[in-house]
XYZ file of C-alpha atoms in Angstrom:
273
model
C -198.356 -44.893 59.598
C -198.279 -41.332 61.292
C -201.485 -40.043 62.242
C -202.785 -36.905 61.668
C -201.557 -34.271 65.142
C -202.378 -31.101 66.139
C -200.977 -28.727 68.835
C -202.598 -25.955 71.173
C -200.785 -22.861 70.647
C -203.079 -21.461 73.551
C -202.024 -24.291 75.683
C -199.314 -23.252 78.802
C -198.066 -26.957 78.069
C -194.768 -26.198 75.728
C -195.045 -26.806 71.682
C -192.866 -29.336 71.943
C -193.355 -31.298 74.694
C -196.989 -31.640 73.087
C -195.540 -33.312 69.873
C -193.295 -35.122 71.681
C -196.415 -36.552 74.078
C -198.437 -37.344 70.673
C -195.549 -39.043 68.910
C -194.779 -41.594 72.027
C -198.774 -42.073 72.320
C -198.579 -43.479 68.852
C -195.789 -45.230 69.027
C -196.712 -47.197 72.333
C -200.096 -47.629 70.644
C -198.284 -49.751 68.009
C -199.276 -47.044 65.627
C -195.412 -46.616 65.113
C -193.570 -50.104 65.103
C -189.972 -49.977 65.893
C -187.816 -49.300 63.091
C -190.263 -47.097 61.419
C -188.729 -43.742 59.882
C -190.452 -40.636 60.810
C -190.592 -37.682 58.333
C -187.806 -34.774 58.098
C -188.058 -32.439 60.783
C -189.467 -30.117 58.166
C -192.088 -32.072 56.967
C -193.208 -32.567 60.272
C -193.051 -28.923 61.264
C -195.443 -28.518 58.263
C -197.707 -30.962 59.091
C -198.398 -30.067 62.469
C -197.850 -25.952 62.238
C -195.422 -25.066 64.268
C -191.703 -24.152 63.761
C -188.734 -26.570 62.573
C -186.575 -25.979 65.424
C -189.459 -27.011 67.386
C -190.154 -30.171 65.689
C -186.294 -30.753 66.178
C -186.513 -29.958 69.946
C -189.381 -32.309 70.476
C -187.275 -35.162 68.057
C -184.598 -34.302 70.854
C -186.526 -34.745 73.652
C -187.495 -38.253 72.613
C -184.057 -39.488 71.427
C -182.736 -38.238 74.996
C -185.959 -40.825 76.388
C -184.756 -43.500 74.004
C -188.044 -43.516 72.132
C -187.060 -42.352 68.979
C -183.092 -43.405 67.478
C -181.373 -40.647 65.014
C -178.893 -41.762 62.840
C -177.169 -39.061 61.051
C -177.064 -39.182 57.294
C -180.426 -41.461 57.090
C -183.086 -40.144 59.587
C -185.032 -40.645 62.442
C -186.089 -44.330 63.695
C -188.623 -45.762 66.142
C -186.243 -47.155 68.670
C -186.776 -50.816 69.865
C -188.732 -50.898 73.139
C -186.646 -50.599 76.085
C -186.017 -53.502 78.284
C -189.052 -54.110 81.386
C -187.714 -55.343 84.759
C -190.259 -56.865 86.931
C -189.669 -55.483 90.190
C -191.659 -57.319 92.213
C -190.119 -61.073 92.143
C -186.144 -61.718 92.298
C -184.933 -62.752 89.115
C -181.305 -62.775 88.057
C -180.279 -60.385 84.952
C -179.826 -63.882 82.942
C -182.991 -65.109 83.686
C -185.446 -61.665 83.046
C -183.599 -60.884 79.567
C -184.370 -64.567 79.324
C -188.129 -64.617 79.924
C -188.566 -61.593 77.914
C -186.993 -63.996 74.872
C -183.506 -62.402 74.596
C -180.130 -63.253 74.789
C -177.008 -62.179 77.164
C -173.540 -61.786 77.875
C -170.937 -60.838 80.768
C -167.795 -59.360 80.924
C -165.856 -58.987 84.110
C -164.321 -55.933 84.697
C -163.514 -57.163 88.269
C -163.282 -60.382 90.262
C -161.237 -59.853 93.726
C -161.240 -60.921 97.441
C -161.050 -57.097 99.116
C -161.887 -55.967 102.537
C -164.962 -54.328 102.321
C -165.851 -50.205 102.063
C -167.590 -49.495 105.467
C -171.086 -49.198 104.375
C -170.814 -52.464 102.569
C -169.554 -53.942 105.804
C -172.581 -52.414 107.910
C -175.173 -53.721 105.541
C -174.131 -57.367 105.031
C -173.368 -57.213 108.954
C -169.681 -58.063 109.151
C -166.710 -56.943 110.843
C -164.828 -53.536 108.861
C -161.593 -56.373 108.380
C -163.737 -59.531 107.202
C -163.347 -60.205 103.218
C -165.954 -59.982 100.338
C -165.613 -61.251 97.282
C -166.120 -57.892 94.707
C -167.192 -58.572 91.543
C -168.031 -55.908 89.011
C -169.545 -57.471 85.470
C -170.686 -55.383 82.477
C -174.246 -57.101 81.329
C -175.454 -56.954 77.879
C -178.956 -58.059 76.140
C -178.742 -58.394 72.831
C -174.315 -57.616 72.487
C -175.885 -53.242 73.842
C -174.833 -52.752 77.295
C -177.290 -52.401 79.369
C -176.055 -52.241 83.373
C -172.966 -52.254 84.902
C -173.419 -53.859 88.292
C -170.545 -54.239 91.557
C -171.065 -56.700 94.190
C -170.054 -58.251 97.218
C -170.703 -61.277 99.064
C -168.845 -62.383 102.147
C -166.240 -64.503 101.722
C -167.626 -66.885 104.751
C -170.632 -67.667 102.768
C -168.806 -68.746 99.583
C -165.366 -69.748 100.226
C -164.046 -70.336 96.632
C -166.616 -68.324 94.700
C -163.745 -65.918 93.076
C -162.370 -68.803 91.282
C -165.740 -69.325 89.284
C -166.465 -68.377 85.971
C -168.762 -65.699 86.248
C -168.614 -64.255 82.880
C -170.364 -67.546 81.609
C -172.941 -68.226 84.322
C -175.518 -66.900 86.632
C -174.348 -65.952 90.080
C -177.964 -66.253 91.687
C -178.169 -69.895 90.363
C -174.264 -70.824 91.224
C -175.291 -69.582 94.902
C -178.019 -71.691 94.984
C -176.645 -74.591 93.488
C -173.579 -74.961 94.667
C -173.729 -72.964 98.011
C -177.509 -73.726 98.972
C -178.195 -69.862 99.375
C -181.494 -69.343 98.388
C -182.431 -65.611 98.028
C -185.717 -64.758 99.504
C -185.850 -61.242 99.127
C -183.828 -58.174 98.539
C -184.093 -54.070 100.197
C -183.317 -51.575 97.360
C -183.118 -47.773 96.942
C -184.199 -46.703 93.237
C -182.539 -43.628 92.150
C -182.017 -41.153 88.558
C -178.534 -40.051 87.886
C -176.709 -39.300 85.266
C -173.907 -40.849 83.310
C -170.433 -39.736 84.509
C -167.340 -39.617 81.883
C -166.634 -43.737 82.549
C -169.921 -44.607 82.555
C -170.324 -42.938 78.906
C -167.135 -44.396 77.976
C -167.852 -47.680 79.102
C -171.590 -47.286 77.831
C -170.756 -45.637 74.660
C -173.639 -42.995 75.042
C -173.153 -38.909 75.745
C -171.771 -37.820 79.073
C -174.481 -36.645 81.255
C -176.852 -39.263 79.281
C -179.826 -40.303 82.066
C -179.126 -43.257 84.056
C -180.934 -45.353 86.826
C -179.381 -46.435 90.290
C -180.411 -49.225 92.013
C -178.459 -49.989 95.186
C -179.220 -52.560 98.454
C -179.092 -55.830 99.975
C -180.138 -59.443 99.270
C -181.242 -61.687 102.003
C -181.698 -65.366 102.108
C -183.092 -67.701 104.499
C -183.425 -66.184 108.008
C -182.778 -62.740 106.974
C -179.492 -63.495 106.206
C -177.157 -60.866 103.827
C -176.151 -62.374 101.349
C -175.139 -59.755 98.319
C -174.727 -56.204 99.185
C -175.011 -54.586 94.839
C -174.847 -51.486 93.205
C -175.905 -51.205 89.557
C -176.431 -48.817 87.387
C -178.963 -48.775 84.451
C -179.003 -46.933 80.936
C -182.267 -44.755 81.222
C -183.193 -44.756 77.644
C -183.020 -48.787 77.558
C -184.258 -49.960 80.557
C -187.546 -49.361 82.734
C -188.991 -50.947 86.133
C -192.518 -52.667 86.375
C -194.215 -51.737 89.630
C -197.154 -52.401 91.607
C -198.594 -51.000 94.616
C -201.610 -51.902 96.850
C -203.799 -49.784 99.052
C -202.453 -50.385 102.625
C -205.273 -48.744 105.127
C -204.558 -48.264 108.442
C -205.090 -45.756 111.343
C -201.986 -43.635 112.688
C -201.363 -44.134 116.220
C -202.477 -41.338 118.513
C -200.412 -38.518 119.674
C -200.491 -37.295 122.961
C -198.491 -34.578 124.388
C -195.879 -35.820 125.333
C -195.155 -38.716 122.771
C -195.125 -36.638 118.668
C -194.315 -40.205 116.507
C -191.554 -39.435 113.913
C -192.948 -40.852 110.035
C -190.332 -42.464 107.720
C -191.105 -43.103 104.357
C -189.757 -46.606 103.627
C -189.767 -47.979 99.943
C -189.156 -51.935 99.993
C -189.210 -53.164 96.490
C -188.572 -57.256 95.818
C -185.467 -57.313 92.899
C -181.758 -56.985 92.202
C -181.651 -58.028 88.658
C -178.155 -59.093 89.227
């Protein structure tokens, strides 16, 4: 049941980005189950004292996040709770959806033995004229699409692998089973973007809908690259699970004529793919 809210008018914080903060608070308090109906924007203009457009603003806001589902004609829903990737083990797609209790599907959109784009090349360490398989695969949880992944492995690792069925069956166990590749460990760059006109088509959500980009390499055994993948996640259905320790240490001293340069390096442990 909705709980009693109450916004300050005084506040810099805008009016609806304050009803929008108290709505997810209840809903991620269980206060709100998914699939719960919320009242008419009007009603809950009234209840809270503020205008209806800015009840409807703050309904927006949340739709856009994928917290709250309109459907026109009936109302507005508690959406489902989006999908949690655990980014700090490697887990195939198949097997997270899997330990979170659901169900998935494949469809290939691509399945080809190409010479590689350049930075593909660099990163799995291979000659610019050496082959990869590419395969591009449109995964779904639950028959939504949720990710829309491209990959490429070198040909000289798995010989026949574009002559599987990998529409049916999880890559990360077929290279383990049948090509003894173990992955150990993957480098990844998380990034927000934004859907483009085929990724809404393909998607079926709103050009310019928020999207997440993950993009790197997976090693196995001996630092060896294995899978060099580029996926990209619906925003409003999917979210990453991370944790981070305090790492102490003392920076090295600089002397005059030696200024150390300082990278920022983000090294997260799953491909999802």
């Amino acid at each position: 049941m909705l709980q009693a809210m109450k916004v300050d008018k005084r506040s810099p914080i805008p009016l609806y980005y304050q009803l929008a903060e108290q709505l997810r608070e209840q809903i991620e308090a269980g206060l709100l189950p998914a699939g719960t109906q919320l009242p008419p924007e009007r009603e809950l203009s009234e209840q809270v004292g503020i205008s209806r457009m800015t009840a409807r603003q703050a309904v927006a806001y949340l739709e856009r996040a994928g917290v709250l589902e309109v459907k026109p004609g009936v109302g507005t829903f508690v959406a489902a709770p989006k999908h949690t990737y655990d980014a700090l083990h490697l887990l195939s797609f198949t097997a997270e959806i899997m330990r979170q209790g659901g169900k998935t599907s494949s469809q290939v959109l691509e399945q080809v033995i190409t010479t590689p784009p350049i930075r593909v090349a660099r990163g799995l360490q291979l000659l610019s004229d050496e082959p990869v398989v590419k395969l591009v695969r449109l995964r779904f949880a639950e028959s939504m699409p949720l990710l829309q992944e491209t990959i490429y492995i070198p040909t000289a690792l798995c010989p026949d692998l574009v002559e599987n069925d990998l529409q049916t069956q999880s890559l990360y166990a077929l290279l383990e089973a049948h090509y003894a590749l173990r992955l150990e460990h993957t480098r990844q760059m998380l990034e927000a973007t934004v859907a483009n006109e085929y990724e809404a088509s393909l998607f079926g959500i709103a050009l310019g809908s928020p999207m997440l980009l993950l993009e790197g390499i997976t090693y196995a055994q001996n630092e060896q690259p294995v899978e060099y993948f580029k996926a990209i996640y619906r925003g409003d259905r999917v979210r990453f699970e991370l944790e981070s320790r305090r790492n102490d240490f003392s920076p090295p001293q600089a002397d005059a004529t030696h200024q150390p340069a300082l990278v920022p390096v983000i090294d997260a442990l799953s491909s999802f793919i």
